[in-house]
Amino acid sequence: MNLNSNSTRKELPEVVRTPSRFRNPIGKYRLNRTTDCIGCGKCVEVCAYGVHEIKRGLVLTKNHYLCVGPDCPRPCYDECPVQALSLRKNPTFDAIGDLRWPPDLLVSTWYMAETGDVPPASLEYRVGASGGGFDRMRLALPPRQVKEEPENEEIDVGIELNRRDDNAHRIRIEVPFYGGGMSYGSVSITPMLSRIKAAAALGTFCSTGEGGYPDELKPYDDHVITQVATGLFGVREETIQRVKIVEFKYAQGAKPGLGGHLLGDKVTEGVARMREAVVGYPLFSPFPFHSVYSVEDHKKHVDWIKAINPLALVAVKVSTPTDVDMVAVGSYYAGAHIVHLDGSYGGTGAAPDIAKKNIAMPIEYAVPKVHRFLQDEGVRDRITVIASGGIRTPHDVAKIIALGADGVCTGTADLVALECVRCHNCESGRGCARGIATTDPELMELMEVEWGRRRIVNLFLAWRKELVRILKRLGMKSIRELVGRTDCLVHLDYMKR
Amino acid sequence: MPRKYVIHTKEVPNRFKAISRSGVIAWEEGCLKCAVCVKTQCVYHVYEHRSLDPRQMIDSIDNECMNCLRCVQSCPKQLIHKAINPEYKSLGDDYWTPDIISKLWYQAETGKIPVSGAGYPGPFSGPNFDSMWTDMSEIVRPTRDGIHGREYISTAVDLGTKKDHLDFKGMELVEESAPAVVAAPLPILLRVPAFGAFEQETIKGWARAASRLGTFLALPAEMNPEEAEAPQSCLIPIVSLPQAQSGQGNGHSLLVEILWSEHWRKAFERMSKSHPGALICVRVPFLKGAEERVLSVAKNGASIIHLEADFHGRSQQDETLLVRDGIRSAHLALVQEGIRDEVTLLASGGIAMAEHVAKAIICGADAVFIDFPILIALECRMCLRCKEGLSCPVEINTAPASWVASRVVNLVGAFHNQLLEVMGAMGIRDARRLRGEVGRSMFFDELDEAAFGQMGYLKEGYELE
């Protein structure tokens, strides 16, 4: 198959610097300025990061969050002629995040969403602190070449989604990821539109999740994946005919084997209308599909979609049980174009803690297992493997592709770009107090679509740049070359001296 | 099919303010007295309800703050910050982590299972039970909405012995060949913890909880089971050899526990005589080679064996031996001998969360004892002051029995629902079928090595990133 197919490459969108919605963005350090300050402006002059500002003769520390602390080559606190500046850690920094998204990852993701670039120093933006999986894996990069490096444009990070020899759409996405499902109801229309508009700008897709297909998304039909989940909320023939990719959700990594649950508080009028339900009543999307108890039943499902929209690609989203390899191969034989594996540490709007921690396996195990199994079956190059569930950084993307995926789905990273702080309260009361995962009319006002679109575009442009840099270091011209290259990875726990 | 087992829970408030993970630091110095202060905009109205608990010096905003950080990020003078509460960090220890303790408090208070938004925030894996995951399958063997009650999932287990066949004399069943079992509606038994600032009143509460739940409470005979003001049938007196020889324990118990020693048979015979109707459980400490001891106890007539680890889920003797593996080897030894169904294997020590119940059963236990969770349900902070004879910061000794009972019922109710969740996901509809079912689980040691074992080689001159 010609991987660089004739479909025209899309222009990349431009980075538009998009700062935080809040007055005080959170950074790692704080600078304290005493009243001794004489307003000489030395700090403004030496700082390369735009931390200080001079306004009408008054010097202010305007952007604490941009300070790189001890990593600074010319620290203002050393150069200040009257020692009016001192550096300390921001106490709030240590109070945010968790092991999978430590404060460093949150703050660096916010930085990327603001600037479209990785942070200059002081922040660990590549790995988290979970102590296993991605966080103990490293990319093994060959010695740097002195020879002239090719221009960025020569490196292709796009992937083809239809690898079957059939009549369905030939679809190429320009980045090796698309947006995972986040339903209307779990989030409001604002983040939904931000994500889909960003996907359109980046030349990729975004899934609706299982809460129906709001009319506001219509202009972006060509970048929407509509989800058919067990609750069948808002699923109509017309919505299936509207899109190029239809996704079956069998299970979700964060709560595999359990159904979805939307708390009553979040079922507002709009959500109820979309889902054809009653305002204020909790909604359960049952587990499993009662019409599917075998791979043959599953084929019936795929055939049903193909009968309604013969050109659509069919994606099958499953979780990661021990028999995930069998499920993947079964999906291929049932006619799916994409098998989407959602690992157990994935995101959710609400799930029992016991499920998030314990049920099914992390994505890092599932991908190599499925990759090898599909290879042995001789069908690996006829199906697209998409991984999700804990992909937080461009390095996670590179690692999971090297383990055998073709691309990934993002979810939590998008929300962090929108300034999610991982307080884990998406499910309680009115929903997210920061206006992301909420349907509360007042809280929704906290965010604008255009701001959100730009933040997500910036984040993923930064990811793209990193991927290009990594591929260049590996001497590869296309991300396709990285698939299954476990020799490009080292796991620190198994490292031999 | 047995009648559906439901645990009725209702909110039972804390007696003390809980210690929360982070605290709000609000400096007043430099405050501009803005017309619209960010504190008035709090989505959760925590500043409006602010109060100080003078006894504990705990500010209510710390308990009620939901960490959205909007006030931190919006105050014009940046006077509000958040910081991790050092008191929270010092709760418990490496095993009984602050997170486990505070989630146990929550379950005992509300009776609800902990639910949260966003993905799992914890470590990739860990020692002991943290190095296993339970299985599920979306297509091949799903349970149909077990948790929402549309399909019946039984958590009942049998304690006792089941022979592999029945004997008949003519049309009459030979009584000795009939199964000698008592049923528990769920695989969770309560046990008085090894230490704690509890009183007779607390024990009354625990006994009442066991009775309401239909399960059992194991307690040393010297704690006067007769005075627990609960049906004796829900108590398991733990009897030492001298106590057995002096004829202690009454005739109403269904279960009696004796401790393993070189002379356990003596106590066993003595108890069989004085308690002809009771099943006798032999408690075997989890030491090196415990599986052989379990096997020999089983072969010598005991129908219930209780493998006891320390309160960190390890061997009392060797810290590297984990209860997960202890249960597994004891179970496999019994299977290999062909007598697995003739004995019931109970496990205790380090069962701290609902998932440990499911995982201990997958490893091969029939049921588990929980001990410290029933103390933590009473707001215990695992500070161990009581061990040194110091006063209890949450005055467990003054807790009324009715409060104790309701808190423990809530906790076990939440555990039961979580057990249903994981069983539903695994497609297991009967807790008896979960025993030893390692096919429905995945072990870190096997998966990690298989996936990454080959990824340890770094070529000369290559850099890691």
PDB file of N, CA, C and O in Angstrom, chain B residues 3-12 107-112 185-186 208-214 402-417 420:
ATOM      1  N   ARG B   3     -32.268 -15.966  48.598  1.00  0.00           N
ATOM      2  CA  ARG B   3     -32.908 -14.666  48.507  1.00  0.00           C
ATOM      3  C   ARG B   3     -31.830 -13.596  48.292  1.00  0.00           C
ATOM      4  O   ARG B   3     -30.717 -13.724  48.783  1.00  0.00           O
ATOM      5  N   LYS B   4     -32.186 -12.576  47.566  1.00  0.00           N
ATOM      6  CA  LYS B   4     -31.194 -11.549  47.258  1.00  0.00           C
ATOM      7  C   LYS B   4     -30.689 -10.870  48.536  1.00  0.00           C
ATOM      8  O   LYS B   4     -31.470 -10.467  49.378  1.00  0.00           O
ATOM      9  N   TYR B   5     -29.392 -10.790  48.637  1.00  0.00           N
ATOM     10  CA  TYR B   5     -28.774 -10.238  49.840  1.00  0.00           C
ATOM     11  C   TYR B   5     -28.528  -8.744  49.640  1.00  0.00           C
ATOM     12  O   TYR B   5     -27.805  -8.337  48.732  1.00  0.00           O
ATOM     13  N   VAL B   6     -29.158  -7.957  50.461  1.00  0.00           N
ATOM     14  CA  VAL B   6     -29.005  -6.504  50.345  1.00  0.00           C
ATOM     15  C   VAL B   6     -28.553  -5.945  51.697  1.00  0.00           C
ATOM     16  O   VAL B   6     -29.097  -6.325  52.728  1.00  0.00           O
ATOM     17  N   ILE B   7     -27.560  -5.089  51.694  1.00  0.00           N
ATOM     18  CA  ILE B   7     -27.135  -4.443  52.940  1.00  0.00           C
ATOM     19  C   ILE B   7     -27.692  -3.023  52.934  1.00  0.00           C
ATOM     20  O   ILE B   7     -27.413  -2.252  52.021  1.00  0.00           O
ATOM     21  N   HIS B   8     -28.503  -2.726  53.925  1.00  0.00           N
ATOM     22  CA  HIS B   8     -29.082  -1.383  53.976  1.00  0.00           C
ATOM     23  C   HIS B   8     -28.129  -0.434  54.675  1.00  0.00           C
ATOM     24  O   HIS B   8     -27.741  -0.663  55.819  1.00  0.00           O
ATOM     25  N   THR B   9     -27.763   0.606  53.981  1.00  0.00           N
ATOM     26  CA  THR B   9     -26.840   1.575  54.564  1.00  0.00           C
ATOM     27  C   THR B   9     -27.550   2.916  54.672  1.00  0.00           C
ATOM     28  O   THR B   9     -28.489   3.190  53.941  1.00  0.00           O
ATOM     29  N   LYS B  10     -27.098   3.698  55.619  1.00  0.00           N
ATOM     30  CA  LYS B  10     -27.543   5.095  55.617  1.00  0.00           C
ATOM     31  C   LYS B  10     -26.436   5.941  56.243  1.00  0.00           C
ATOM     32  O   LYS B  10     -25.622   5.447  57.030  1.00  0.00           O
ATOM     33  N   GLU B  11     -26.401   7.192  55.847  1.00  0.00           N
ATOM     34  CA  GLU B  11     -25.306   8.053  56.273  1.00  0.00           C
ATOM     35  C   GLU B  11     -25.170   8.082  57.802  1.00  0.00           C
ATOM     36  O   GLU B  11     -26.156   8.265  58.515  1.00  0.00           O
ATOM     37  N   VAL B  12     -23.956   7.873  58.288  1.00  0.00           N
ATOM     38  CA  VAL B  12     -23.678   7.956  59.733  1.00  0.00           C
ATOM     39  C   VAL B  12     -22.536   8.957  59.911  1.00  0.00           C
ATOM     40  O   VAL B  12     -21.397   8.655  59.587  1.00  0.00           O
ATOM     41  N   GLN B 107     -16.351   5.462  53.262  1.00  0.00           N
ATOM     42  CA  GLN B 107     -17.298   4.351  53.094  1.00  0.00           C
ATOM     43  C   GLN B 107     -18.091   4.101  54.365  1.00  0.00           C
ATOM     44  O   GLN B 107     -19.271   3.792  54.328  1.00  0.00           O
ATOM     45  N   ALA B 108     -17.398   4.225  55.523  1.00  0.00           N
ATOM     46  CA  ALA B 108     -18.101   3.999  56.783  1.00  0.00           C
ATOM     47  C   ALA B 108     -19.106   5.113  57.062  1.00  0.00           C
ATOM     48  O   ALA B 108     -20.147   4.899  57.661  1.00  0.00           O
ATOM     49  N   GLU B 109     -18.791   6.312  56.573  1.00  0.00           N
ATOM     50  CA  GLU B 109     -19.692   7.433  56.803  1.00  0.00           C
ATOM     51  C   GLU B 109     -20.919   7.347  55.897  1.00  0.00           C
ATOM     52  O   GLU B 109     -22.044   7.552  56.333  1.00  0.00           O
ATOM     53  N   THR B 110     -20.684   7.034  54.639  1.00  0.00           N
ATOM     54  CA  THR B 110     -21.773   7.141  53.655  1.00  0.00           C
ATOM     55  C   THR B 110     -22.384   5.803  53.248  1.00  0.00           C
ATOM     56  O   THR B 110     -23.502   5.768  52.743  1.00  0.00           O
ATOM     57  N   GLY B 111     -21.630   4.725  53.377  1.00  0.00           N
ATOM     58  CA  GLY B 111     -22.088   3.439  52.854  1.00  0.00           C
ATOM     59  C   GLY B 111     -21.978   3.351  51.346  1.00  0.00           C
ATOM     60  O   GLY B 111     -22.440   2.390  50.741  1.00  0.00           O
ATOM     61  N   LYS B 112     -21.374   4.371  50.741  1.00  0.00           N
ATOM     62  CA  LYS B 112     -21.276   4.386  49.277  1.00  0.00           C
ATOM     63  C   LYS B 112     -19.905   3.925  48.826  1.00  0.00           C
ATOM     64  O   LYS B 112     -18.926   4.058  49.547  1.00  0.00           O
ATOM     65  N   PRO B 185     -23.473 -14.882  54.029  1.00  0.00           N
ATOM     66  CA  PRO B 185     -24.030 -14.262  52.825  1.00  0.00           C
ATOM     67  C   PRO B 185     -22.993 -13.502  52.000  1.00  0.00           C
ATOM     68  O   PRO B 185     -23.262 -13.121  50.880  1.00  0.00           O
ATOM     69  N   LEU B 186     -21.837 -13.293  52.589  1.00  0.00           N
ATOM     70  CA  LEU B 186     -20.769 -12.656  51.813  1.00  0.00           C
ATOM     71  C   LEU B 186     -19.435 -13.138  52.361  1.00  0.00           C
ATOM     72  O   LEU B 186     -19.359 -13.555  53.519  1.00  0.00           O
ATOM     73  N   ARG B 208     -23.031  -6.471  66.929  1.00  0.00           N
ATOM     74  CA  ARG B 208     -24.322  -6.094  66.383  1.00  0.00           C
ATOM     75  C   ARG B 208     -24.235  -5.968  64.860  1.00  0.00           C
ATOM     76  O   ARG B 208     -25.140  -6.366  64.126  1.00  0.00           O
ATOM     77  N   ALA B 209     -23.110  -5.395  64.388  1.00  0.00           N
ATOM     78  CA  ALA B 209     -22.918  -5.258  62.943  1.00  0.00           C
ATOM     79  C   ALA B 209     -22.876  -6.636  62.292  1.00  0.00           C
ATOM     80  O   ALA B 209     -23.528  -6.884  61.271  1.00  0.00           O
ATOM     81  N   ALA B 210     -22.118  -7.558  62.914  1.00  0.00           N
ATOM     82  CA  ALA B 210     -22.018  -8.910  62.348  1.00  0.00           C
ATOM     83  C   ALA B 210     -23.402  -9.533  62.265  1.00  0.00           C
ATOM     84  O   ALA B 210     -23.756 -10.165  61.264  1.00  0.00           O
ATOM     85  N   SER B 211     -24.191  -9.325  63.315  1.00  0.00           N
ATOM     86  CA  SER B 211     -25.521  -9.912  63.339  1.00  0.00           C
ATOM     87  C   SER B 211     -26.414  -9.286  62.254  1.00  0.00           C
ATOM     88  O   SER B 211     -27.129  -9.985  61.544  1.00  0.00           O
ATOM     89  N   ARG B 212     -26.335  -7.958  62.122  1.00  0.00           N
ATOM     90  CA  ARG B 212     -27.149  -7.315  61.088  1.00  0.00           C
ATOM     91  C   ARG B 212     -26.734  -7.734  59.692  1.00  0.00           C
ATOM     92  O   ARG B 212     -27.552  -7.836  58.778  1.00  0.00           O
ATOM     93  N   LEU B 213     -25.445  -7.974  59.501  1.00  0.00           N
ATOM     94  CA  LEU B 213     -24.950  -8.356  58.184  1.00  0.00           C
ATOM     95  C   LEU B 213     -25.157  -9.839  57.904  1.00  0.00           C
ATOM     96  O   LEU B 213     -25.023 -10.289  56.778  1.00  0.00           O
ATOM     97  N   GLY B 214     -25.431 -10.599  58.953  1.00  0.00           N
ATOM     98  CA  GLY B 214     -25.556 -12.048  58.784  1.00  0.00           C
ATOM     99  C   GLY B 214     -24.215 -12.745  58.716  1.00  0.00           C
ATOM    100  O   GLY B 214     -24.117 -13.890  58.318  1.00  0.00           O
ATOM    101  N   SER B 402     -24.324   1.610  68.993  1.00  0.00           N
ATOM    102  CA  SER B 402     -25.205   1.746  67.831  1.00  0.00           C
ATOM    103  C   SER B 402     -24.481   2.462  66.687  1.00  0.00           C
ATOM    104  O   SER B 402     -24.602   2.102  65.515  1.00  0.00           O
ATOM    105  N   TRP B 403     -23.676   3.463  67.061  1.00  0.00           N
ATOM    106  CA  TRP B 403     -22.897   4.188  66.049  1.00  0.00           C
ATOM    107  C   TRP B 403     -21.859   3.251  65.424  1.00  0.00           C
ATOM    108  O   TRP B 403     -21.694   3.188  64.207  1.00  0.00           O
ATOM    109  N   VAL B 404     -21.172   2.490  66.274  1.00  0.00           N
ATOM    110  CA  VAL B 404     -20.162   1.539  65.799  1.00  0.00           C
ATOM    111  C   VAL B 404     -20.788   0.571  64.805  1.00  0.00           C
ATOM    112  O   VAL B 404     -20.274   0.362  63.704  1.00  0.00           O
ATOM    113  N   ALA B 405     -21.935   0.015  65.184  1.00  0.00           N
ATOM    114  CA  ALA B 405     -22.574  -0.994  64.331  1.00  0.00           C
ATOM    115  C   ALA B 405     -22.931  -0.399  62.971  1.00  0.00           C
ATOM    116  O   ALA B 405     -22.644  -0.991  61.924  1.00  0.00           O
ATOM    117  N   SER B 406     -23.533   0.793  62.982  1.00  0.00           N
ATOM    118  CA  SER B 406     -23.960   1.371  61.707  1.00  0.00           C
ATOM    119  C   SER B 406     -22.784   1.730  60.816  1.00  0.00           C
ATOM    120  O   SER B 406     -22.837   1.590  59.603  1.00  0.00           O
ATOM    121  N   ARG B 407     -21.696   2.209  61.430  1.00  0.00           N
ATOM    122  CA  ARG B 407     -20.504   2.539  60.629  1.00  0.00           C
ATOM    123  C   ARG B 407     -19.951   1.288  59.942  1.00  0.00           C
ATOM    124  O   ARG B 407     -19.560   1.322  58.786  1.00  0.00           O
ATOM    125  N   VAL B 408     -19.915   0.187  60.700  1.00  0.00           N
ATOM    126  CA  VAL B 408     -19.335  -1.035  60.143  1.00  0.00           C
ATOM    127  C   VAL B 408     -20.271  -1.625  59.080  1.00  0.00           C
ATOM    128  O   VAL B 408     -19.818  -2.107  58.034  1.00  0.00           O
ATOM    129  N   VAL B 409     -21.573  -1.541  59.317  1.00  0.00           N
ATOM    130  CA  VAL B 409     -22.524  -2.013  58.297  1.00  0.00           C
ATOM    131  C   VAL B 409     -22.321  -1.202  57.011  1.00  0.00           C
ATOM    132  O   VAL B 409     -22.284  -1.748  55.906  1.00  0.00           O
ATOM    133  N   ASN B 410     -22.159   0.106  57.140  1.00  0.00           N
ATOM    134  CA  ASN B 410     -21.897   0.940  55.960  1.00  0.00           C
ATOM    135  C   ASN B 410     -20.653   0.488  55.218  1.00  0.00           C
ATOM    136  O   ASN B 410     -20.650   0.359  53.989  1.00  0.00           O
ATOM    137  N   LEU B 411     -19.590   0.278  55.988  1.00  0.00           N
ATOM    138  CA  LEU B 411     -18.326  -0.108  55.359  1.00  0.00           C
ATOM    139  C   LEU B 411     -18.483  -1.424  54.610  1.00  0.00           C
ATOM    140  O   LEU B 411     -18.086  -1.547  53.442  1.00  0.00           O
ATOM    141  N   VAL B 412     -19.065  -2.410  55.284  1.00  0.00           N
ATOM    142  CA  VAL B 412     -19.196  -3.722  54.647  1.00  0.00           C
ATOM    143  C   VAL B 412     -20.180  -3.635  53.465  1.00  0.00           C
ATOM    144  O   VAL B 412     -19.993  -4.282  52.435  1.00  0.00           O
ATOM    145  N   GLY B 413     -21.194  -2.774  53.602  1.00  0.00           N
ATOM    146  CA  GLY B 413     -22.124  -2.565  52.487  1.00  0.00           C
ATOM    147  C   GLY B 413     -21.394  -2.048  51.259  1.00  0.00           C
ATOM    148  O   GLY B 413     -21.615  -2.516  50.132  1.00  0.00           O
ATOM    149  N   ALA B 414     -20.484  -1.103  51.473  1.00  0.00           N
ATOM    150  CA  ALA B 414     -19.708  -0.556  50.354  1.00  0.00           C
ATOM    151  C   ALA B 414     -18.773  -1.618  49.776  1.00  0.00           C
ATOM    152  O   ALA B 414     -18.635  -1.749  48.563  1.00  0.00           O
ATOM    153  N   PHE B 415     -18.142  -2.398  50.653  1.00  0.00           N
ATOM    154  CA  PHE B 415     -17.270  -3.489  50.187  1.00  0.00           C
ATOM    155  C   PHE B 415     -18.074  -4.477  49.338  1.00  0.00           C
ATOM    156  O   PHE B 415     -17.627  -4.935  48.296  1.00  0.00           O
ATOM    157  N   HIS B 416     -19.272  -4.809  49.817  1.00  0.00           N
ATOM    158  CA  HIS B 416     -20.104  -5.780  49.114  1.00  0.00           C
ATOM    159  C   HIS B 416     -20.444  -5.287  47.712  1.00  0.00           C
ATOM    160  O   HIS B 416     -20.342  -6.019  46.730  1.00  0.00           O
ATOM    161  N   ASN B 417     -20.817  -4.010  47.616  1.00  0.00           N
ATOM    162  CA  ASN B 417     -21.142  -3.470  46.297  1.00  0.00           C
ATOM    163  C   ASN B 417     -19.940  -3.474  45.363  1.00  0.00           C
ATOM    164  O   ASN B 417     -20.079  -3.706  44.169  1.00  0.00           O
ATOM    165  N   LEU B 420     -19.470  -6.858  44.033  1.00  0.00           N
ATOM    166  CA  LEU B 420     -20.403  -7.093  42.931  1.00  0.00           C
ATOM    167  C   LEU B 420     -19.893  -6.464  41.637  1.00  0.00           C
ATOM    168  O   LEU B 420     -20.012  -7.049  40.564  1.00  0.00           O
TER     169      LEU B 420
END
